[in-house]
Amino acid sequence: MSQYNVAIIVGSLRKDSFNRQLADAIIKLAPPEFSFKHIEIGDLPLYNQDDDGAQAEQVLRLKTEIADAQALLFLTPEYNRSIPGVLKNAIDHASRPYGQNAWGGKPGAVLGVSVGATGTALAQQHLRNVLAYLDVPLLGQPEMFIHAKDGLFDEHGGIGAASLGFFQGWMQRYVEWVKKHAIHA
């Protein structure tokens, strides 16, 4: 049985982020051959192309952690109808310098949760556009535009009973997607 290491990139720095909570809850639904690592993005300097020749230690760490993963899982809030700047900054850093894209070829998925009724639909679409350009094959269905409301999470930080079946179905599709598209060294 192959082991799949998944890099989790949460586009929120907020300590009590709904998206961080969702990441922690949904990974509990994965099979044992899947392990997940949260990737730190809050310590990255602002991207500046002038630094491509001498990337900061934090950037090199980010690129190494992405390179070590067989798959990606992005969770994004929606800020002003798009993705947060901190997430775009991380994506830009790990895709540069030109020709050294750490994201490319790694299967991924995008989801997000928000207090808004449409969840993070627009942010996810923007993120999908960016990741398509960076050659990240993304799980297309089911889409996950999640409205944060009472009962989404249970008292133990897992997915609440009313949504558990939906999330289990999503995880099953994600696992199949990763197994189909991941390249093992």
mmCIF file of C-alpha atoms in Angstrom:
data_model
loop_
_atom_site.group_PDB
_atom_site.id
_atom_site.type_symbol
_atom_site.label_atom_id
_atom_site.label_comp_id
_atom_site.label_asym_id
_atom_site.label_seq_id
_atom_site.Cartn_x
_atom_site.Cartn_y
_atom_site.Cartn_z
ATOM 1 C CA MET A 1 0.000 0.000 0.000
ATOM 2 C CA SER A 2 1.370 3.395 -0.991
ATOM 3 C CA GLN A 3 1.588 6.268 1.468
ATOM 4 C CA TYR A 4 0.271 9.644 0.300
ATOM 5 C CA ASN A 5 1.582 12.808 1.905
ATOM 6 C CA VAL A 6 -0.775 15.741 1.430
ATOM 7 C CA ALA A 7 0.246 19.370 1.891
ATOM 8 C CA ILE A 8 -2.573 21.436 3.406
ATOM 9 C CA ILE A 9 -2.528 25.110 2.547
ATOM 10 C CA VAL A 10 -5.015 27.200 4.523
ATOM 11 C CA GLY A 11 -5.469 30.722 3.204
ATOM 12 C CA SER A 12 -6.263 32.231 6.586
ATOM 13 C CA LEU A 13 -3.874 33.244 9.341
ATOM 14 C CA ARG A 14 -6.614 33.725 11.925
ATOM 15 C CA LYS A 15 -6.098 31.463 14.951
ATOM 16 C CA ASP A 16 -9.747 30.387 15.033
ATOM 17 C CA SER A 17 -10.143 30.218 11.265
ATOM 18 C CA PHE A 18 -13.158 28.219 10.077
ATOM 19 C CA ASN A 19 -11.013 26.935 7.208
ATOM 20 C CA ARG A 20 -8.307 25.664 9.574
ATOM 21 C CA GLN A 21 -11.044 23.979 11.629
ATOM 22 C CA LEU A 22 -12.445 22.431 8.466
ATOM 23 C CA ALA A 23 -8.999 21.179 7.432
ATOM 24 C CA ASP A 24 -8.506 19.550 10.835
ATOM 25 C CA ALA A 25 -11.982 18.005 10.724
ATOM 26 C CA ILE A 26 -11.966 16.689 7.188
ATOM 27 C CA ILE A 27 -8.597 14.953 7.430
ATOM 28 C CA LYS A 28 -10.073 12.725 10.126
ATOM 29 C CA LEU A 29 -12.168 11.173 7.334
ATOM 30 C CA ALA A 30 -9.173 10.084 5.248
ATOM 31 C CA PRO A 31 -7.905 6.500 5.089
ATOM 32 C CA PRO A 32 -4.749 5.581 7.057
ATOM 33 C CA GLU A 33 -2.470 5.660 4.001
ATOM 34 C CA PHE A 34 -3.065 9.425 3.768
ATOM 35 C CA SER A 35 -1.091 11.756 6.017
ATOM 36 C CA PHE A 36 -1.534 15.506 6.092
ATOM 37 C CA LYS A 37 0.839 18.349 6.897
ATOM 38 C CA HIS A 38 -0.228 21.949 7.441
ATOM 39 C CA ILE A 39 2.099 24.216 5.467
ATOM 40 C CA GLU A 40 3.029 27.491 7.170
ATOM 41 C CA ILE A 41 2.466 30.500 4.918
ATOM 42 C CA GLY A 42 2.192 33.345 7.428
ATOM 43 C CA ASP A 43 5.947 33.829 7.773
ATOM 44 C CA LEU A 44 6.687 34.355 4.083
ATOM 45 C CA PRO A 45 7.998 37.728 2.936
ATOM 46 C CA LEU A 46 5.989 39.539 0.294
ATOM 47 C CA TYR A 47 6.835 38.152 -3.126
ATOM 48 C CA ASN A 48 9.339 40.274 -5.037
ATOM 49 C CA GLN A 49 10.766 39.008 -8.315
ATOM 50 C CA ASP A 50 14.081 40.657 -7.422
ATOM 51 C CA ASP A 51 14.492 37.950 -4.757
ATOM 52 C CA ASP A 52 14.114 34.981 -7.144
ATOM 53 C CA GLY A 53 17.890 34.454 -7.266
ATOM 54 C CA ALA A 54 18.237 34.318 -3.487
ATOM 55 C CA GLN A 55 14.948 33.097 -2.015
ATOM 56 C CA ALA A 56 14.414 33.494 1.719
ATOM 57 C CA GLU A 57 14.788 30.505 4.028
ATOM 58 C CA GLN A 58 11.009 30.454 4.600
ATOM 59 C CA VAL A 59 10.402 30.291 0.853
ATOM 60 C CA LEU A 60 12.864 27.428 0.404
ATOM 61 C CA ARG A 61 11.157 25.598 3.282
ATOM 62 C CA LEU A 62 7.763 26.099 1.598
ATOM 63 C CA LYS A 63 9.053 24.796 -1.726
ATOM 64 C CA THR A 64 10.645 21.751 -0.062
ATOM 65 C CA GLU A 65 7.436 20.902 1.806
ATOM 66 C CA ILE A 66 5.430 21.167 -1.407
ATOM 67 C CA ALA A 67 7.995 19.055 -3.279
ATOM 68 C CA ASP A 68 7.799 16.372 -0.560
ATOM 69 C CA ALA A 69 4.015 16.072 -0.932
ATOM 70 C CA GLN A 70 2.231 13.821 -3.402
ATOM 71 C CA ALA A 71 -0.957 15.902 -3.273
ATOM 72 C CA LEU A 72 -2.362 19.284 -2.276
ATOM 73 C CA LEU A 73 -5.403 20.440 -0.336
ATOM 74 C CA PHE A 74 -6.289 24.135 -0.432
ATOM 75 C CA LEU A 75 -8.801 25.682 1.976
ATOM 76 C CA THR A 76 -9.591 29.297 1.316
ATOM 77 C CA PRO A 77 -11.742 31.929 2.908
ATOM 78 C CA GLU A 78 -13.206 34.598 0.652
ATOM 79 C CA TYR A 79 -11.895 38.120 1.123
ATOM 80 C CA ASN A 80 -13.551 40.821 -0.994
ATOM 81 C CA ARG A 81 -14.823 38.224 -3.495
ATOM 82 C CA SER A 82 -11.379 36.650 -4.038
ATOM 83 C CA ILE A 83 -8.558 34.735 -2.383
ATOM 84 C CA PRO A 84 -6.617 36.207 0.532
ATOM 85 C CA GLY A 85 -3.353 37.960 -0.267
ATOM 86 C CA VAL A 86 -1.403 35.634 2.018
ATOM 87 C CA LEU A 87 -2.523 32.635 -0.040
ATOM 88 C CA LYS A 88 -1.656 34.277 -3.370
ATOM 89 C CA ASN A 89 1.718 35.287 -1.922
ATOM 90 C CA ALA A 90 2.474 31.642 -1.013
ATOM 91 C CA ILE A 91 1.374 30.427 -4.430
ATOM 92 C CA ASP A 92 3.567 33.006 -6.161
ATOM 93 C CA HIS A 93 6.618 32.154 -4.043
ATOM 94 C CA ALA A 94 6.372 28.390 -4.650
ATOM 95 C CA SER A 95 5.888 28.876 -8.399
ATOM 96 C CA ARG A 96 8.983 31.033 -8.902
ATOM 97 C CA PRO A 97 11.485 31.614 -10.319
ATOM 98 C CA TYR A 98 10.014 30.870 -13.718
ATOM 99 C CA GLY A 99 10.531 27.215 -14.573
ATOM 100 C CA GLN A 100 10.770 26.112 -10.927
ATOM 101 C CA ASN A 101 7.091 25.629 -10.112
ATOM 102 C CA ALA A 102 6.774 23.433 -6.999
ATOM 103 C CA TRP A 103 2.997 23.042 -7.470
ATOM 104 C CA GLY A 104 3.003 21.567 -10.972
ATOM 105 C CA GLY A 105 1.622 18.094 -11.564
ATOM 106 C CA LYS A 106 0.454 17.515 -7.998
ATOM 107 C CA PRO A 107 -3.235 16.551 -7.745
ATOM 108 C CA GLY A 108 -5.230 18.862 -5.556
ATOM 109 C CA ALA A 109 -8.584 20.006 -4.344
ATOM 110 C CA VAL A 110 -10.060 23.350 -3.335
ATOM 111 C CA LEU A 111 -12.680 23.931 -0.706
ATOM 112 C CA GLY A 112 -13.628 26.598 1.752
ATOM 113 C CA VAL A 113 -16.072 27.670 4.404
ATOM 114 C CA SER A 114 -17.502 31.092 5.158
ATOM 115 C CA VAL A 115 -20.284 32.700 7.151
ATOM 116 C CA GLY A 116 -21.718 33.923 3.849
ATOM 117 C CA ALA A 117 -24.550 31.960 2.243
ATOM 118 C CA THR A 118 -22.536 31.243 -0.912
ATOM 119 C CA GLY A 119 -19.573 29.987 1.064
ATOM 120 C CA THR A 120 -16.347 30.761 -0.758
ATOM 121 C CA ALA A 121 -17.577 30.205 -4.311
ATOM 122 C CA LEU A 122 -15.875 33.198 -5.932
ATOM 123 C CA ALA A 123 -12.597 32.747 -4.073
ATOM 124 C CA GLN A 124 -12.525 29.094 -5.055
ATOM 125 C CA GLN A 125 -13.079 29.961 -8.711
ATOM 126 C CA HIS A 126 -10.253 32.485 -8.639
ATOM 127 C CA LEU A 127 -7.993 29.954 -6.925
ATOM 128 C CA ARG A 128 -8.899 27.290 -9.489
ATOM 129 C CA ASN A 129 -7.907 29.688 -12.288
ATOM 130 C CA VAL A 130 -4.504 30.324 -10.723
ATOM 131 C CA LEU A 131 -3.875 26.642 -9.997
ATOM 132 C CA ALA A 132 -4.910 25.605 -13.517
ATOM 133 C CA TYR A 133 -2.211 27.878 -14.906
ATOM 134 C CA LEU A 134 0.293 26.286 -12.506
ATOM 135 C CA ASP A 135 -0.544 22.776 -13.784
ATOM 136 C CA VAL A 136 -2.315 21.512 -10.664
ATOM 137 C CA PRO A 137 -4.899 18.896 -11.698
ATOM 138 C CA LEU A 138 -7.902 19.724 -9.505
ATOM 139 C CA LEU A 139 -10.803 17.582 -8.353
ATOM 140 C CA GLY A 140 -13.816 19.128 -10.071
ATOM 141 C CA GLN A 141 -16.743 17.502 -8.293
ATOM 142 C CA PRO A 142 -18.263 17.676 -5.825
ATOM 143 C CA GLU A 143 -17.729 21.379 -5.286
ATOM 144 C CA MET A 144 -17.579 22.457 -1.656
ATOM 145 C CA PHE A 145 -19.149 25.874 -1.041
ATOM 146 C CA ILE A 146 -19.703 25.516 2.687
ATOM 147 C CA HIS A 147 -21.791 27.845 4.813
ATOM 148 C CA ALA A 148 -20.470 28.016 8.390
ATOM 149 C CA LYS A 149 -23.409 27.525 10.707
ATOM 150 C CA ASP A 150 -24.232 25.755 13.944
ATOM 151 C CA GLY A 151 -23.671 22.027 13.706
ATOM 152 C CA LEU A 152 -21.014 22.119 10.990
ATOM 153 C CA PHE A 153 -18.510 20.890 13.572
ATOM 154 C CA ASP A 154 -19.242 18.546 16.455
ATOM 155 C CA GLU A 155 -18.079 19.024 20.058
ATOM 156 C CA HIS A 156 -14.824 17.150 19.296
ATOM 157 C CA GLY A 157 -13.867 19.297 16.294
ATOM 158 C CA GLY A 158 -15.042 16.740 13.725
ATOM 159 C CA ILE A 159 -17.683 17.180 11.058
ATOM 160 C CA GLY A 160 -21.184 17.404 12.530
ATOM 161 C CA ALA A 161 -23.639 14.538 12.064
ATOM 162 C CA ALA A 162 -25.896 16.392 9.592
ATOM 163 C CA SER A 163 -23.036 16.957 7.122
ATOM 164 C CA LEU A 164 -20.917 13.875 7.777
ATOM 165 C CA GLY A 165 -22.180 11.816 4.826
ATOM 166 C CA PHE A 166 -21.557 14.654 2.382
ATOM 167 C CA PHE A 167 -18.010 15.176 3.644
ATOM 168 C CA GLN A 168 -17.269 11.442 3.667
ATOM 169 C CA GLY A 169 -18.376 11.277 0.040
ATOM 170 C CA TRP A 170 -16.136 14.205 -0.804
ATOM 171 C CA MET A 171 -13.147 12.607 0.930
ATOM 172 C CA GLN A 172 -13.725 9.353 -0.942
ATOM 173 C CA ARG A 173 -13.661 11.249 -4.263
ATOM 174 C CA TYR A 174 -10.533 13.174 -3.203
ATOM 175 C CA VAL A 175 -8.730 9.955 -2.240
ATOM 176 C CA GLU A 176 -9.618 8.380 -5.596
ATOM 177 C CA TRP A 177 -8.442 11.538 -7.407
ATOM 178 C CA VAL A 178 -5.105 11.572 -5.618
ATOM 179 C CA LYS A 179 -4.498 7.859 -6.165
ATOM 180 C CA LYS A 180 -5.250 8.272 -9.860
ATOM 181 C CA HIS A 181 -3.023 11.325 -10.403
ATOM 182 C CA ALA A 182 -0.214 11.225 -7.805
ATOM 183 C CA ILE A 183 3.263 10.450 -8.961
ATOM 184 C CA HIS A 184 5.394 8.511 -6.499
ATOM 185 C CA ALA A 185 9.150 8.889 -6.623
#
